Coordinates of C-alpha atoms (C1' of nucleotides) in Angstrom, one line a residue:
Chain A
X7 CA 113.6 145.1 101.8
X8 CA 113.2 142.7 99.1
X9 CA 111.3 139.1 99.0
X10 CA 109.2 138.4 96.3
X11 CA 111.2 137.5 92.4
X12 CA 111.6 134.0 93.3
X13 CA 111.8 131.9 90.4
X14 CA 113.2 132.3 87.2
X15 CA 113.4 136.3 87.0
X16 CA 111.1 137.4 84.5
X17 CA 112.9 139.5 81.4
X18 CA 114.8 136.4 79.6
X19 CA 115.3 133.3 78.8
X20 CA 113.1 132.7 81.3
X21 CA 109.8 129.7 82.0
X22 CA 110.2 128.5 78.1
X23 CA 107.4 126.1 78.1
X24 CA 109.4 122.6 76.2
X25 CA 107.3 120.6 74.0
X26 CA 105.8 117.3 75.3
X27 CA 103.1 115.3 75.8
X28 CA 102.7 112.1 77.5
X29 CA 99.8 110.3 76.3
X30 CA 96.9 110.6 73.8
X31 CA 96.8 113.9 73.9
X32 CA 98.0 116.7 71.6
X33 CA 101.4 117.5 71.7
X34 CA 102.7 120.9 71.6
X35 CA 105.0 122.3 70.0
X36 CA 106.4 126.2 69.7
X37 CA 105.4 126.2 65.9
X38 CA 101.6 125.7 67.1
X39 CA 100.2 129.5 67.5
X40 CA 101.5 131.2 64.5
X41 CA 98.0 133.3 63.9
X42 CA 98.8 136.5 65.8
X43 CA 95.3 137.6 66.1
X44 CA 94.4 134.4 67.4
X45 CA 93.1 136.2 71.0
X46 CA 91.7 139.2 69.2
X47 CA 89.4 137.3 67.5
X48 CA 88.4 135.6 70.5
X49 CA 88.0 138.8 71.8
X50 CA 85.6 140.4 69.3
X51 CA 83.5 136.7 69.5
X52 CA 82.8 138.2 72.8
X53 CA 81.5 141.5 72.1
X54 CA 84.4 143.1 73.8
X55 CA 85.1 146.9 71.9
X56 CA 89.0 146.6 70.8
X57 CA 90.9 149.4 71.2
X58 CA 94.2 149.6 70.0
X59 CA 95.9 148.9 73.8
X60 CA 94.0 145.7 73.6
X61 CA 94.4 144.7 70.1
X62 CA 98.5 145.1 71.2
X63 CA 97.8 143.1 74.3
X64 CA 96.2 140.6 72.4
X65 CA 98.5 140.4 69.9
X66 CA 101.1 139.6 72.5
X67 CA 99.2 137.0 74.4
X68 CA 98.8 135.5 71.0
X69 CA 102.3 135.2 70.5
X70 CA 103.3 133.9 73.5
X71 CA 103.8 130.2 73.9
X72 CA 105.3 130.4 77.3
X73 CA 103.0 131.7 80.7
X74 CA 104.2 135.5 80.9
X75 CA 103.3 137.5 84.0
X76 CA 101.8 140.9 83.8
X77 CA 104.7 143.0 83.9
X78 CA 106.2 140.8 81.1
X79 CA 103.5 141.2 79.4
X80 CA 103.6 144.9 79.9
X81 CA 107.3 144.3 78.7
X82 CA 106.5 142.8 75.5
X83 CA 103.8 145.3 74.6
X84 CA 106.2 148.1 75.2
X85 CA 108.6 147.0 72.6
X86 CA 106.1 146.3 70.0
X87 CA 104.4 150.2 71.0
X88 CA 104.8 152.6 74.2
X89 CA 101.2 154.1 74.3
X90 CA 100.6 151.7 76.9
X91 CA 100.2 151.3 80.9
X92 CA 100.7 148.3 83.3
X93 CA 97.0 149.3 84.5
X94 CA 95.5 148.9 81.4
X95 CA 97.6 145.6 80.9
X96 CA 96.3 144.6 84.5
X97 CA 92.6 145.5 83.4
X98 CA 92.9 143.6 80.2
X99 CA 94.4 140.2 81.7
X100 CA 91.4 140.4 84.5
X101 CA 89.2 141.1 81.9
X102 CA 90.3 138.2 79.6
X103 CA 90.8 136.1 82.4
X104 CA 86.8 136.4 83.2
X105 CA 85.8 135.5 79.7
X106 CA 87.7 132.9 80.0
X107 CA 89.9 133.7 77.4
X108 CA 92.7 133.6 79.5
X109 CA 93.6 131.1 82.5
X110 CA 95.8 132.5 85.4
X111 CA 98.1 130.1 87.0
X112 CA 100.1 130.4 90.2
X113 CA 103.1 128.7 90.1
X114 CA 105.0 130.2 93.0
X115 CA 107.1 133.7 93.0
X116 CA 104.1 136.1 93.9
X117 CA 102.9 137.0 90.7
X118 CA 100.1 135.4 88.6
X119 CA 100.9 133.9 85.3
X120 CA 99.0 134.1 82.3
X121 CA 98.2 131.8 79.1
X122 CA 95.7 131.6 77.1
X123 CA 92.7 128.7 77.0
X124 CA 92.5 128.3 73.6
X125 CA 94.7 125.0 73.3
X126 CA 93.0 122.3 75.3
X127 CA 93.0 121.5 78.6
X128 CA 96.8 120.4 79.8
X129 CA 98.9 120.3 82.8
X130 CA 102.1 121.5 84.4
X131 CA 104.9 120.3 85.1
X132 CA 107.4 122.9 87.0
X133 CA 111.2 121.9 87.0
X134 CA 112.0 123.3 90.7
X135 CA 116.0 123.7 89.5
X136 CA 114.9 125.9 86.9
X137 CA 111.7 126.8 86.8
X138 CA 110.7 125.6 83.4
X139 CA 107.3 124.9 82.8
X140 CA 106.8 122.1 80.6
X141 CA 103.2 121.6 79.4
X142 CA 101.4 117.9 79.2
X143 CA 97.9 116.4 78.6
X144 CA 96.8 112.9 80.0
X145 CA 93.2 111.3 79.6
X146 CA 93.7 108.8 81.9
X147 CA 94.1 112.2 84.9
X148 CA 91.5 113.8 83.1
X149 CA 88.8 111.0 83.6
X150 CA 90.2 110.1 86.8
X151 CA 89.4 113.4 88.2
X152 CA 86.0 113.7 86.8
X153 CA 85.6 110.5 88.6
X154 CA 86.7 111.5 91.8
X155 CA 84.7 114.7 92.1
X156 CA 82.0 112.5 91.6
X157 CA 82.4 109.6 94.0
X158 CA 82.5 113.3 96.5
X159 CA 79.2 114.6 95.5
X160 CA 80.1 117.5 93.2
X161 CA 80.1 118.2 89.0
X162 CA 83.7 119.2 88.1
X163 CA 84.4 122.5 86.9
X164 CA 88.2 122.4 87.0
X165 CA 90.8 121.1 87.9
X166 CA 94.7 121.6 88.4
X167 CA 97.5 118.9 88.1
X168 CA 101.1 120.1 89.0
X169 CA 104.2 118.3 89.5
X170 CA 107.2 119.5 90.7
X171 CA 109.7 117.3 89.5
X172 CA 113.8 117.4 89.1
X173 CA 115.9 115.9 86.2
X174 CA 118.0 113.5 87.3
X175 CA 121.4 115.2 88.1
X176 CA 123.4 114.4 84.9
X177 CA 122.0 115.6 81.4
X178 CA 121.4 119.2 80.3
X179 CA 123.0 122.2 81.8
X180 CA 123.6 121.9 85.9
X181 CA 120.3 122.5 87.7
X182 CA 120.9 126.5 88.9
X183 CA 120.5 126.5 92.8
X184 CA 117.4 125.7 93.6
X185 CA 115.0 128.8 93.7
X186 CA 112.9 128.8 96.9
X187 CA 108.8 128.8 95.4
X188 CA 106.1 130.4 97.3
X189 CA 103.1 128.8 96.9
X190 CA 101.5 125.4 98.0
X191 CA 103.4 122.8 96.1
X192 CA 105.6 119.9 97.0
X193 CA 105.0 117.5 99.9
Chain B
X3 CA 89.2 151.1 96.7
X4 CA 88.8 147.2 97.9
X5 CA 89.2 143.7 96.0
X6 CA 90.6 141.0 97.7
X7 CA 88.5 138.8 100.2
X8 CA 87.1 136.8 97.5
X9 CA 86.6 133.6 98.7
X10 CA 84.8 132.8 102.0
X11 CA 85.6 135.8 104.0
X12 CA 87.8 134.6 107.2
X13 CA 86.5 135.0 110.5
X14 CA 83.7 132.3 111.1
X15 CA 82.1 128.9 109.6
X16 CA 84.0 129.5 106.3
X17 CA 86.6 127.1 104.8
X18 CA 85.9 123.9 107.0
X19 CA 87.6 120.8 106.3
X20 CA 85.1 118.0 105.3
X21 CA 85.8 114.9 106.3
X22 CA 86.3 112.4 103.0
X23 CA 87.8 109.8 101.3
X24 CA 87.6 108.5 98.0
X25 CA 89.4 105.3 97.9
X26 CA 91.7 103.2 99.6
X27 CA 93.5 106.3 101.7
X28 CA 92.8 107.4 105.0
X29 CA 89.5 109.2 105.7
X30 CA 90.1 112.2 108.2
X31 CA 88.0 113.5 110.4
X32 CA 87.3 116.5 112.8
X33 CA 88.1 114.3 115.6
X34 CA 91.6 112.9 114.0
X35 CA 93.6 115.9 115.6
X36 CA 93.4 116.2 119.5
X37 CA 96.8 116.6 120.2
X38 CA 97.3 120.4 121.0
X39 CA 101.1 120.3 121.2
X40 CA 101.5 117.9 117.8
X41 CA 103.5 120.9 116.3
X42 CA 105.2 121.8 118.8
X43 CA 106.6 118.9 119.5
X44 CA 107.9 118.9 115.7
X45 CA 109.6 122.3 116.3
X46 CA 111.4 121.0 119.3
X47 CA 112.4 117.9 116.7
X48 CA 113.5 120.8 114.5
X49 CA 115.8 122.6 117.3
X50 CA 113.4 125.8 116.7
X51 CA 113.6 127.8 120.1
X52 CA 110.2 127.5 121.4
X53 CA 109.0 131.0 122.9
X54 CA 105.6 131.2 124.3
X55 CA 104.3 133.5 120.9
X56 CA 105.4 130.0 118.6
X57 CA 104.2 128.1 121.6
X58 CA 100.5 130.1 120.8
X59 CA 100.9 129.8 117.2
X60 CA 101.6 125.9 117.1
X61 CA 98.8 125.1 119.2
X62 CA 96.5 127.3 117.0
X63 CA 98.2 124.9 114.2
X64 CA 97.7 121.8 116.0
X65 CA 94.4 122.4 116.6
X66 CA 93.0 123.8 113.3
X67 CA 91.3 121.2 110.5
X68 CA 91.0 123.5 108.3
X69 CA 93.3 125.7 105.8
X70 CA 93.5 129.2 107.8
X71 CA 95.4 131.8 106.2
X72 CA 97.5 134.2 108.5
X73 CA 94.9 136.6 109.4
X74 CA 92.6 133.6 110.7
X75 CA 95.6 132.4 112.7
X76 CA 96.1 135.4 114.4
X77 CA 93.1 136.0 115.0
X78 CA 92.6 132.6 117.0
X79 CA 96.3 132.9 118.5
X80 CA 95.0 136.4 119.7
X81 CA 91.9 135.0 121.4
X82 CA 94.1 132.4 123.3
X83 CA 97.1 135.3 124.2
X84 CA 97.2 138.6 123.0
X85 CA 100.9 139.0 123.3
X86 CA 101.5 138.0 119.5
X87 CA 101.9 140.4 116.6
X88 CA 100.8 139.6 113.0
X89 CA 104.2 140.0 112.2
X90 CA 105.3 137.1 114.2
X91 CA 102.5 134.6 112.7
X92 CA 104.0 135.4 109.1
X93 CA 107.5 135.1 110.2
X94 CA 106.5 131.9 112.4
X95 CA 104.2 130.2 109.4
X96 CA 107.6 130.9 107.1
X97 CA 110.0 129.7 109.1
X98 CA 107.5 126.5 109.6
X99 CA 106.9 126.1 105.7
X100 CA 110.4 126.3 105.6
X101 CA 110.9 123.3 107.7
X102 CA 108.8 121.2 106.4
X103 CA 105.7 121.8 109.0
X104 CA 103.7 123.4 107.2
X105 CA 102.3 123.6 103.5
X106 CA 101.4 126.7 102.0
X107 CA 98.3 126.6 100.0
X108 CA 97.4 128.9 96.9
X109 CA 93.3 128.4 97.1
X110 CA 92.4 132.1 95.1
X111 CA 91.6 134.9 97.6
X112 CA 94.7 136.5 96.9
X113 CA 95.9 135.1 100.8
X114 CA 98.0 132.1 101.4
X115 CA 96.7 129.5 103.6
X116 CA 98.4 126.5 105.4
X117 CA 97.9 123.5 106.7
X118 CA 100.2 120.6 108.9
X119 CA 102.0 118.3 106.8
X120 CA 101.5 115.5 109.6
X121 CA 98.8 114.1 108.2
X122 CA 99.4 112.4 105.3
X123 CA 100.0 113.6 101.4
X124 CA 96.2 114.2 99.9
X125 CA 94.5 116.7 97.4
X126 CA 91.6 119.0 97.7
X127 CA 88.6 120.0 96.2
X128 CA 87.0 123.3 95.9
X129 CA 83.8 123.8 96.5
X130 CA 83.8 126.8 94.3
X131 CA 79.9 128.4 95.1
X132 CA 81.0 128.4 98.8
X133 CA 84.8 128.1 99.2
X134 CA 85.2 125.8 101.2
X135 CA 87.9 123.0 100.6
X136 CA 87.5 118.9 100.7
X137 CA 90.2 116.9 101.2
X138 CA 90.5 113.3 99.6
X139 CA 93.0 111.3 98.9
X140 CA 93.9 108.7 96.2
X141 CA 96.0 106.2 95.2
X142 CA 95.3 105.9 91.6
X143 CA 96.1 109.4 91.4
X144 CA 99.1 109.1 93.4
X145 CA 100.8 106.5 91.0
X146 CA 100.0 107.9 87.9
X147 CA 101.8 111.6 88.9
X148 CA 104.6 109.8 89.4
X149 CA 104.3 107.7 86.2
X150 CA 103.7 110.8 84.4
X151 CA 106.5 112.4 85.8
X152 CA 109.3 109.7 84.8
X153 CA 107.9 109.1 81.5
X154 CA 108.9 112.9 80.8
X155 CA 111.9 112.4 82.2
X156 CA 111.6 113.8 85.7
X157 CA 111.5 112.2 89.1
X158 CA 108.8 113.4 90.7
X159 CA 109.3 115.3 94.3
X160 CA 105.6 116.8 95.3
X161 CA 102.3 117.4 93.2
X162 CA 99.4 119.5 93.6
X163 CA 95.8 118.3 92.9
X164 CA 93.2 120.6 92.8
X165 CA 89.9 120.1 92.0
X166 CA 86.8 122.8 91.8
X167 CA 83.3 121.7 91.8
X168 CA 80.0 122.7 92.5
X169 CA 77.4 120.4 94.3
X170 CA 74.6 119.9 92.1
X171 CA 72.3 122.6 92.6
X172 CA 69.6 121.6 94.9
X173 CA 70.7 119.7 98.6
X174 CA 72.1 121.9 100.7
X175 CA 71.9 125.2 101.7
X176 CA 71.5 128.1 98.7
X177 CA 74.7 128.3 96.7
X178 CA 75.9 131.9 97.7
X179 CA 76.2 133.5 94.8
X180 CA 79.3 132.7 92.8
X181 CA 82.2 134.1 94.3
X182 CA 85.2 135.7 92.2
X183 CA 88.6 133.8 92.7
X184 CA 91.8 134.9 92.0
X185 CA 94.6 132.6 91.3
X186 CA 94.8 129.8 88.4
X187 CA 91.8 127.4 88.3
X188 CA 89.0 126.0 86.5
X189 CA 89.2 125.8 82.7
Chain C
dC2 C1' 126.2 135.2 127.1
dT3 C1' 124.8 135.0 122.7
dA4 C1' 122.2 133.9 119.0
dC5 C1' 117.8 134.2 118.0
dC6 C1' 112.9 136.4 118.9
dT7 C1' 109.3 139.9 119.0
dG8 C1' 106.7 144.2 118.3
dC9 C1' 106.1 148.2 115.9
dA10 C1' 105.8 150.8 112.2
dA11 C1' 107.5 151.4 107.8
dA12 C1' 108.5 149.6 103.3
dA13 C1' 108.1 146.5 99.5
dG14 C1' 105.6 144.3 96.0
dT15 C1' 101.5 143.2 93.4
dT16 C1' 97.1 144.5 91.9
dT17 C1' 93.1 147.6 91.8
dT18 C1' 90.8 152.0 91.3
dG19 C1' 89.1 157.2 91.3
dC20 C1' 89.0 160.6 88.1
dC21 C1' 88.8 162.6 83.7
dA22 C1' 89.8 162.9 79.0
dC23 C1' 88.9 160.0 75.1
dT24 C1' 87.1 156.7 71.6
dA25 C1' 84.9 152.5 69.5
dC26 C1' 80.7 151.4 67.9
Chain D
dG18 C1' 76.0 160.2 71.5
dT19 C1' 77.2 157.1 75.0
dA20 C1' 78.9 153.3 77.4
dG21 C1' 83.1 151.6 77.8
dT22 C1' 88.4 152.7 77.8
dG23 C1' 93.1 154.2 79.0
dG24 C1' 96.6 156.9 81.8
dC25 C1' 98.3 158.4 85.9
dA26 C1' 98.9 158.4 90.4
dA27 C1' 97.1 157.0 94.6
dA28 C1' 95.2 153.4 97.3
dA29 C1' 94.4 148.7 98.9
dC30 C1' 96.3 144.5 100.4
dT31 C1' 99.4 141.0 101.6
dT32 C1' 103.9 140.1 103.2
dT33 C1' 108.6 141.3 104.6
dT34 C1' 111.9 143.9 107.4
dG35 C1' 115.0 147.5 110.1
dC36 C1' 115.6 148.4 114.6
dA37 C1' 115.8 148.2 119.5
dG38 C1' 114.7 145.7 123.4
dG39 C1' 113.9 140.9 125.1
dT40 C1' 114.7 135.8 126.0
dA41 C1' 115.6 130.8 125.3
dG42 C1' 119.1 127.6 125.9

DNA sequence: CTACCTGCAAAAGTTTTGCCACTAC
DNA sequence: GTAGTGGCAAAACTTTTGCAGGTAG
């Protein structure tokens, strides 16, 4: 009895986020976050008491450039110190998440996915032979959606852009079977 | 001990489809769908053995405009037949997704929700102070996905729009108080 | 006839929470 | 000192599945 663990397992090498950028915007690259207490700054800007499990947490979601799940963020937290629980790392992402510190994405495979706000709004582009994740920015979407939420009666909040795409079958390593996603996507 | 349910609780007027358009697409319409046995026709197309629970289940499909997760489609298959299980929607609406019929839909609330994929590709918007979803399509959109996708060297096989918005407070019934959403959104 | 279906209840998997000791401020 | 935290284990939820009996084609 076993279902969910659908794209790339979490634990290695897995959803690197590649540099890129298609427009105007600004690229990204994994040299861009360097200041490990990036988040807990953020954190204390909010009021929010830090404790040393959430100092840790923070920490780790500052050093991540990729979109980590909970349980590797757990993961990652455990090897830098063990006084630590899932729950607590559960708490803090929901937590963070409603500060708006952190964003949660679903990309398919039943568990939430994590990154933090704090580099401009981009987009997503999943490789559905890999999984990869490879960030992007593009005004022209970005005022184009604004528009259309207008022309429909409403103020935008926020919105989401994801493409599922495939490399052409030739460069880079051969496209690993393709995973089967859960989650609305591809039509 | 409870937490999911976030968005517009299932069960009555919640998530209806509005009908809209933004540009040169198709508008859609409540009326658009009259065919009870559109889905089960595709099935037949499929070579899926048509029993009389997927018989009930497509016909709940055909007739829905709106994005029902499984608990509202049981709940309307049950009021037609109550020879169906809930286990049999989730393994029908899986076995559909998986051929194409149906698209899954990731819409926070912690509950996938689907919709027929007969009708044309188009995005949604999120009425996030009452849940319930828009649909639009548009063209402009459409073409730069794909031109975004190439010029990072993919080719493009199925995109996800989302859009969430709040009506500008005054027409319109109170906004119900701000409902949590789980899953990745606004930002 | 046979491969595929269904119901039921149990299990799996993710996320939340009650409770109580503990600590940041 | 006190409101907010963290750990643990249990609970809540959604979704999947083993099994045994049924059924479409």
């Amino acid at each position: 009895m076993r279902a969910r663990r659908l794209l790339a397992p979490p634990g290695t090498g897995e959803y690197l986020t590649a540099p890129m950028d298609t427009r105007t915007d600004t690229p990204r690259d994994a040299e861009e976050r360097p200041d490990p207490l990036r988040i807990e700054r953020l954190c204390i800007e909010r009021g929010l008491k830090m404790t040393g499990q959430r100092r840790l947490i923070a920490r780790v979601l500052s050093e991540a450039i990729d979109h980590p799940d909970v349980e590797e963020l757990y993961r990652r937290a455990l090897a830098l110190d063990a006084r630590v629980s899932i729950a607590t790392v559960y708490r803090t992402v929901r937590l963070l998440e409603e500060k708006g510190i952190l964003e949660r994405h679903d990309f398919g495979g039943g568990r939430a996915r994590y990154e933090a706000t704090d580099h401009g709004h981009h987009y997503h582009l999943i490789d559905i032979d890999t999984g990869k994740v490879i960030e992007f920015s593009d005004v022209q979407h970005e005022a184009l959606a604004k528009a259309i939420a207008e022309r429909l009666g409403f103020t935008l909040i926020g919105h989401r852009l994801e493409l599922f795409g495939r490399r052409p079958a030739d460069a880079e390593a051969a496209p690993r079977r393709g995973p089967r996603r859960r989650g609305g996507e591809p039509a």
